CSV table of C-alpha atoms in Angstrom, one decimal:
chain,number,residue,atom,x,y,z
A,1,UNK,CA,9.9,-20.5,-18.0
A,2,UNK,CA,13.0,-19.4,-16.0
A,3,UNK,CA,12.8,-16.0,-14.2
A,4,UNK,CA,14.8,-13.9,-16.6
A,5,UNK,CA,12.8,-15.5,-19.7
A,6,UNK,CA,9.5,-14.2,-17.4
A,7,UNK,CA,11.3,-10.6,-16.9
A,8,UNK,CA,11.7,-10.7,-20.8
A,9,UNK,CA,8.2,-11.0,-21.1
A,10,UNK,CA,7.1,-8.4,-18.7
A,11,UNK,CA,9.3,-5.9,-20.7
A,12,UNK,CA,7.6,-6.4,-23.9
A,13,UNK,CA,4.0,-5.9,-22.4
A,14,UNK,CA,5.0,-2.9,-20.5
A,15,UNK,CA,6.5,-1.7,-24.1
A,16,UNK,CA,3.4,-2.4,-25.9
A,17,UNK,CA,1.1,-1.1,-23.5
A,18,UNK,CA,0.3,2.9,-23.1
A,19,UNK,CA,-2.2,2.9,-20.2
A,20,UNK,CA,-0.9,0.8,-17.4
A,21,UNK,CA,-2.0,0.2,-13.7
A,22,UNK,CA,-0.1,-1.3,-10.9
A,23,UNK,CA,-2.1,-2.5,-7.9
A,24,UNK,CA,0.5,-3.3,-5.1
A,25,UNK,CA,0.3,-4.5,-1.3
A,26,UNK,CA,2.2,-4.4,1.6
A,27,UNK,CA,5.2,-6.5,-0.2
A,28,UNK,CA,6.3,-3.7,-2.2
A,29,UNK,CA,7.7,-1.7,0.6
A,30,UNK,CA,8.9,-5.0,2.2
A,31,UNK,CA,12.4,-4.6,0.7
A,32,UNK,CA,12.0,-0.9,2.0
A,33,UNK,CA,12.8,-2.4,5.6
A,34,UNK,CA,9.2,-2.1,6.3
A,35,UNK,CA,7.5,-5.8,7.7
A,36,UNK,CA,4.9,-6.9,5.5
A,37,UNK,CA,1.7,-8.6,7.7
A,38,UNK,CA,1.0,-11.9,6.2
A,39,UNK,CA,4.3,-13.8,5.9
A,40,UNK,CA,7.0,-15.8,8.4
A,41,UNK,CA,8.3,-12.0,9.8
A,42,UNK,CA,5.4,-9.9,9.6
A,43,UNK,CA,3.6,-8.1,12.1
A,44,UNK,CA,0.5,-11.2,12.4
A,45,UNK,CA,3.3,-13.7,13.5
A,46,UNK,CA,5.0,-11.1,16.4
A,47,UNK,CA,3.9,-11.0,20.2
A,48,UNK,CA,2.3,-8.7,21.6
A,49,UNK,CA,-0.7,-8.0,24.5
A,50,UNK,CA,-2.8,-7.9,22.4
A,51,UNK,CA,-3.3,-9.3,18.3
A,52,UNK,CA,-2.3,-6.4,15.7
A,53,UNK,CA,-5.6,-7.2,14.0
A,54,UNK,CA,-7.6,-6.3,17.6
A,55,UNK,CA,-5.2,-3.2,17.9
A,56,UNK,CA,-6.0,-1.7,14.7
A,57,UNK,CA,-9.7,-1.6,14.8
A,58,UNK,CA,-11.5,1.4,15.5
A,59,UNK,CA,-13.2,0.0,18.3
A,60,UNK,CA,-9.8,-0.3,19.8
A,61,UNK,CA,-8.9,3.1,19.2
A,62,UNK,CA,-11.7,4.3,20.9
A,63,UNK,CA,-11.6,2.2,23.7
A,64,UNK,CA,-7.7,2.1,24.3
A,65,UNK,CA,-6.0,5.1,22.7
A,66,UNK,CA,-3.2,4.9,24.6
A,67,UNK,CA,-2.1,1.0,24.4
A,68,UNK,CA,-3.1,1.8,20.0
A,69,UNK,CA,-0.4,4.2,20.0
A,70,UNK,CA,1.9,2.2,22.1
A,71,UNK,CA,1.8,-0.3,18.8
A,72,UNK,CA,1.3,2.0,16.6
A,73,UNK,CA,4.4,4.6,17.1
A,74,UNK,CA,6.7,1.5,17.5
A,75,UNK,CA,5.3,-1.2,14.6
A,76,UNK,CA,3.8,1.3,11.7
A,77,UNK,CA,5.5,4.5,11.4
A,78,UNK,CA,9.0,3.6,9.7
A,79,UNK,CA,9.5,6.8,9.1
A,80,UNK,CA,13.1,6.2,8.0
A,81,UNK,CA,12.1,3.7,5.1
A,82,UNK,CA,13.3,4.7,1.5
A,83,UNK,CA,12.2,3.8,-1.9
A,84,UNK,CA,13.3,0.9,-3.4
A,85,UNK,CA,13.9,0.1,-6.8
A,86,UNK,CA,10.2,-0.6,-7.5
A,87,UNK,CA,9.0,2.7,-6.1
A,88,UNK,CA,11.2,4.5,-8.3
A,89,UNK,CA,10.6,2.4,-11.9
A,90,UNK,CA,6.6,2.5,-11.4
A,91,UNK,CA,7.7,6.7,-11.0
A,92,UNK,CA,10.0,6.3,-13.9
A,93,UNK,CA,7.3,4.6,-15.9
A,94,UNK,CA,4.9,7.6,-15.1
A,95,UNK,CA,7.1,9.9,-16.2
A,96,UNK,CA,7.4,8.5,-19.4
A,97,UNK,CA,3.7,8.6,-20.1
A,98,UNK,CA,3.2,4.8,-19.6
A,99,UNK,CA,2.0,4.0,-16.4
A,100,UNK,CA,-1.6,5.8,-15.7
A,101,UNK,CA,-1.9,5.2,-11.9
A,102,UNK,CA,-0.6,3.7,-8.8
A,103,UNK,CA,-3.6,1.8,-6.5
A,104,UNK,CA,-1.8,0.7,-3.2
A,105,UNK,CA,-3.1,-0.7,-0.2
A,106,UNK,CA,0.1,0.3,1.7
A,107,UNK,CA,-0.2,3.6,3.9
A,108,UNK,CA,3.6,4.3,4.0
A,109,UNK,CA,3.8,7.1,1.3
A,110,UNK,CA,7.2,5.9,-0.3
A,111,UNK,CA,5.4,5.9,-4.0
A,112,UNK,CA,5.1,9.2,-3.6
A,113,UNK,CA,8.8,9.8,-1.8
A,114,UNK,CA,9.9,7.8,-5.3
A,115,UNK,CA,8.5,10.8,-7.1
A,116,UNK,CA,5.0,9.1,-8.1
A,117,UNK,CA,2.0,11.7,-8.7
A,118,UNK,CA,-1.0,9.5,-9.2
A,119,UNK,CA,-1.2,7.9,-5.7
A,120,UNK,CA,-4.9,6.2,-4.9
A,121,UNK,CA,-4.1,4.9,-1.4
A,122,UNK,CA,-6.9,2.8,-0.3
A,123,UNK,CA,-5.9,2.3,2.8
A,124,UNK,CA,-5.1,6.2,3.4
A,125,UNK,CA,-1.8,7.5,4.3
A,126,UNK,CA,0.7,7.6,8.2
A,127,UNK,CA,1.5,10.9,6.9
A,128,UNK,CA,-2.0,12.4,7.4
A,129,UNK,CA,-2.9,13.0,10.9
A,130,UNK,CA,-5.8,15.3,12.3
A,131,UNK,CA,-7.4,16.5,14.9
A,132,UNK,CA,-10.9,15.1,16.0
A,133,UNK,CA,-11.5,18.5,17.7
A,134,UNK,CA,-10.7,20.8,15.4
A,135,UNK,CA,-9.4,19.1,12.3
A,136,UNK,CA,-6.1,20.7,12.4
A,137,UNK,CA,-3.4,18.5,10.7
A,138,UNK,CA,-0.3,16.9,11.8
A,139,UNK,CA,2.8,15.0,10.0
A,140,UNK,CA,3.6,11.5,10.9
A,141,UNK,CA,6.8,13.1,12.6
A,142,UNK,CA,4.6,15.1,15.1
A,143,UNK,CA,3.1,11.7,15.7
A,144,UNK,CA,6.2,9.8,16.2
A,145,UNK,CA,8.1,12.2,18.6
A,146,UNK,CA,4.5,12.6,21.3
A,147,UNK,CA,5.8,9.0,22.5
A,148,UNK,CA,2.2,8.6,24.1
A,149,UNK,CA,-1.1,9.7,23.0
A,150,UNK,CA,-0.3,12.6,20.4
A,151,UNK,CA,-2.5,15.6,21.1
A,152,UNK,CA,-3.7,19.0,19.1
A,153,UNK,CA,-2.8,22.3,20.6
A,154,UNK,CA,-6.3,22.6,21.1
A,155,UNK,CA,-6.5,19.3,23.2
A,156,UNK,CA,-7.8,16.9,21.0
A,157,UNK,CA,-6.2,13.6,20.1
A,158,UNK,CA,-4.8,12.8,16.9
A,159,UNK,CA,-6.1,10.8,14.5
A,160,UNK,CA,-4.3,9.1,11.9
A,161,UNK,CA,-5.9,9.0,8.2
A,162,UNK,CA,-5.7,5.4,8.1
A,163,UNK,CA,-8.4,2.9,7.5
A,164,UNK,CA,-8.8,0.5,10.5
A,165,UNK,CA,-10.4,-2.5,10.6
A,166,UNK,CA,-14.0,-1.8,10.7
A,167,UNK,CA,-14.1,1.0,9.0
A,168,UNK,CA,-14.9,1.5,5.2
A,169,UNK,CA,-12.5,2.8,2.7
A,170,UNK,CA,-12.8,6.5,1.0
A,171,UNK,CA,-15.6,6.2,-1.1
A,172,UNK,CA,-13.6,8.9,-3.9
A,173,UNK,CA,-10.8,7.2,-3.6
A,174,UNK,CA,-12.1,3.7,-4.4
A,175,UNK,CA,-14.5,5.0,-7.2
A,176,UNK,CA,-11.0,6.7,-8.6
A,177,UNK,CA,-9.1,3.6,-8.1
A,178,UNK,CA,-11.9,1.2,-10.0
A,179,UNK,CA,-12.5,4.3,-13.0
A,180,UNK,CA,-8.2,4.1,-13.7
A,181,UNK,CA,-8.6,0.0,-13.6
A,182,UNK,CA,-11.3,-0.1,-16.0
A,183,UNK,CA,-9.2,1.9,-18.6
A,184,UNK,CA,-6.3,0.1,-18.2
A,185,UNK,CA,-4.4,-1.9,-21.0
A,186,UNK,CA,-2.4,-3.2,-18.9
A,187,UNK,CA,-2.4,-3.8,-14.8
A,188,UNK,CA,0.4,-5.0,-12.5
A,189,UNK,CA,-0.6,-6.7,-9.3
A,190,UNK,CA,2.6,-6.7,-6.8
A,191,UNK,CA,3.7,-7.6,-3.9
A,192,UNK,CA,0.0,-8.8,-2.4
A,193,UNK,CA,-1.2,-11.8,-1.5
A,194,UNK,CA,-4.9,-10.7,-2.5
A,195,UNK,CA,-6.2,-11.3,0.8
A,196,UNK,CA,-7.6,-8.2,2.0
A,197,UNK,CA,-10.9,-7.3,1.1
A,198,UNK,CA,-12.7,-4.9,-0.7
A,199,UNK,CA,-9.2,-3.9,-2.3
A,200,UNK,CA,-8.5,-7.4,-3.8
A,201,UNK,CA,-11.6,-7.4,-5.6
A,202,UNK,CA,-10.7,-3.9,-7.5
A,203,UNK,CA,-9.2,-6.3,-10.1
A,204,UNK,CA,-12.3,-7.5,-11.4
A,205,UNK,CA,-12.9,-4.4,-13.0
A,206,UNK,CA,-9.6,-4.9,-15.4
A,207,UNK,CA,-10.3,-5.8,-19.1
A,208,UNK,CA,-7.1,-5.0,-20.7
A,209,UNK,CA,-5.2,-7.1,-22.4
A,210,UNK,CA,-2.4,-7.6,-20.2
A,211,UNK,CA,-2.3,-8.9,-16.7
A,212,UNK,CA,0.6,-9.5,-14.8
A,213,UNK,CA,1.2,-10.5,-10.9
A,214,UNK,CA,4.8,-10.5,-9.7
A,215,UNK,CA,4.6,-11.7,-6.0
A,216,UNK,CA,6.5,-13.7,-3.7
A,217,UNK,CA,4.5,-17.0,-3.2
A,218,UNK,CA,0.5,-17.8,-4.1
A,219,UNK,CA,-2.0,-15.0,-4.0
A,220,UNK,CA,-5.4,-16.4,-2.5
A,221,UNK,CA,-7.6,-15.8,-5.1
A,222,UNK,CA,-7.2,-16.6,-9.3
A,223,UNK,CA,-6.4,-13.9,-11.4
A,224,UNK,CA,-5.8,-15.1,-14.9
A,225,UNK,CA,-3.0,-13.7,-15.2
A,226,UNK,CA,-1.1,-13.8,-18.4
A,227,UNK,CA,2.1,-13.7,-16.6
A,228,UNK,CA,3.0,-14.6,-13.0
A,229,UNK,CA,6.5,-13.9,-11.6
A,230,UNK,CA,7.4,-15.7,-7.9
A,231,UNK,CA,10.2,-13.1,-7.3
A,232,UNK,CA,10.7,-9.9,-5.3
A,233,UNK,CA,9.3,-7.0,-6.7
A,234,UNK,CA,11.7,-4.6,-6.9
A,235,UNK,CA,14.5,-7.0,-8.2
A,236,UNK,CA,12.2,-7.7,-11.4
A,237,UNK,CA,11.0,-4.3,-12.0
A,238,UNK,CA,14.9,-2.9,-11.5
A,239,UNK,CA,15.8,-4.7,-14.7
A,240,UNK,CA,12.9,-3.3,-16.7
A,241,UNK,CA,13.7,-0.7,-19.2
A,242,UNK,CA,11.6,2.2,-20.0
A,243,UNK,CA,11.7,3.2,-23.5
C-alpha cells in the first residue's frame, strides 16, 4: 500500500471514530527542532562526560546538581521549539469533538502551546519547576536564564517536574491515561519506538476497534495494529481532514 493510499485510510478511521486517543513519544516534537533520544541524532548517540541516561537519574541529581543542570539547561529545555503540524491537528481534532485525549511521554509542553486541553504527560512537564524547600514554583524560563544551579528566593534548589530515571510516574496521571485508553474507539500511537517502559505497555489497555501507529522505522514491541504508516508524523497527520 503506497503512503498516500495508507493516509487515505487513516482518514476514514479518524471519520468513523468519535472517541479517539493518540499516544505519542519523543518523535512528535522531533520535527519541532527538538532531538529525539533513540535514533542516529538524538541525545543517546551525542558525547558527553557523562551518558544522558546516568545524567538523568535521580541519583544523579542528588549527587551532582550542578554537572545535571549543566546538561540539562543546554540539551532539554528548547524553549524556542513551536508546534508542528501534528500538534496543531491532534488540537484541531479535539476541538471538533473527536479526539478524547492526548497521552505523551514528551515533557516539552508544545500539545498544549498547539492549543490541546486534555494533556496526560507521563513523563511530567520542563515547564513545572519547584522548590524542594518551600514548594514555590518556577517557569522553565526562570530555569533556563540561572545558567548554573537554579535557586528559590528562599534558597532552595529547583526541581524540575520531570520523571527521571528511577523514579515512578504520577500515579493520577497514569491511572487517567489508562481510564481514556480503555474507552477509546480508536488510538494513535506516534512518533515512539515503544521502548520505554511502563508507558509502552499503556496500550494494552486499548480495545477499540481501530489501532493505528504512524512512526518512523520499527517499534520494539507488536501492536496489532490495523494500520502502520513508516512516515513522519506531522507530514501524515497535516493532510488529514477534520470533518
Amino acid at each position: 500500500m503506497q503512503l498516500q493510499d495508507k493516509i487515505a485510510a487513516l482518514q476514514q478511521m479518524i471519520d468513523e471514530s468519535r472517541r479517539i486517543v493518540f499516544f505519542g513519544g519523543a518523535g512528535v516534537s522531533t520535527e519541532s527542532g527538538i532531538p529525539d533520544f533513540r535514533s542516529v541524532d538524538g541525545l543517546y548517540n551525542q558525547k558527553y562526560k557523562f551518558p544522558p541516561e546516568t545524567i538523568l537519574s535521580h541519583s544523579f541529581f542528588k549527587a551532582e546538581t550542578e554537572e545535571f543542570y549543566r546538561f540539562y539547561q543546554d540539551k532539554m529545555l528548547a524553549l524556542d521549539a513551536q508546534p508542528n503540524a501534528a500538534h496543531r491537528k491532534l488540537a484541531e481534532l479535539e476541538q471538533a469533538g473527536k479526539l478524547t485525549a492526548v497521552v505523551t511521554q514528551n515533557i516539552d509542553g508544545l500539545h498544549q502551546a498547539a492549543g490541546s486541553k486534555r494533556v496526560y504527560e507521563l513523563h511530567g512537564s520542563v515547564h513545572r519547576n519547584y522548590c524542594q524547600r518551600c514548594g514555590k514554583f518556577y517557569d522553565a524560563h526562570y530555569v533556563k536564564a540561572c545558567g548554573g544551579v537554579p535557586r528559590c528566593e528562599c534558597g532552595g534548589i529547583l526541581k524540575p517536574d520531570v520523571v527521571l530515571y528511577e523514579e515512578s510516574l504520577d500515579e493520577r496521571t497514569l491511572t487517567e491515561s489508562i481510564n481514556a485508553i480503555a474507552r477509546a474507539d480508536m488510538l494513535i500511537i506516534g512518533g515512539t519506538s515503544l521502548a520505554v517502559y511502563p508507558a509502552a505497555g499503556l496500550i494494552q489497555y486499548f480495545g477499540g476497534k481501530n489501532l493505528v501507529v504512524i512512526n518512523k522505522g520499527q517499534t520494539q514491541r507488536s501492536t496489532g495494529a490495523r494500520l502502520t504508516i513508516d512516515a513522519p508524523i506531522g507530514e501524515v497527520l497535516g493532510q488529514i481532514v477534520v470533518k
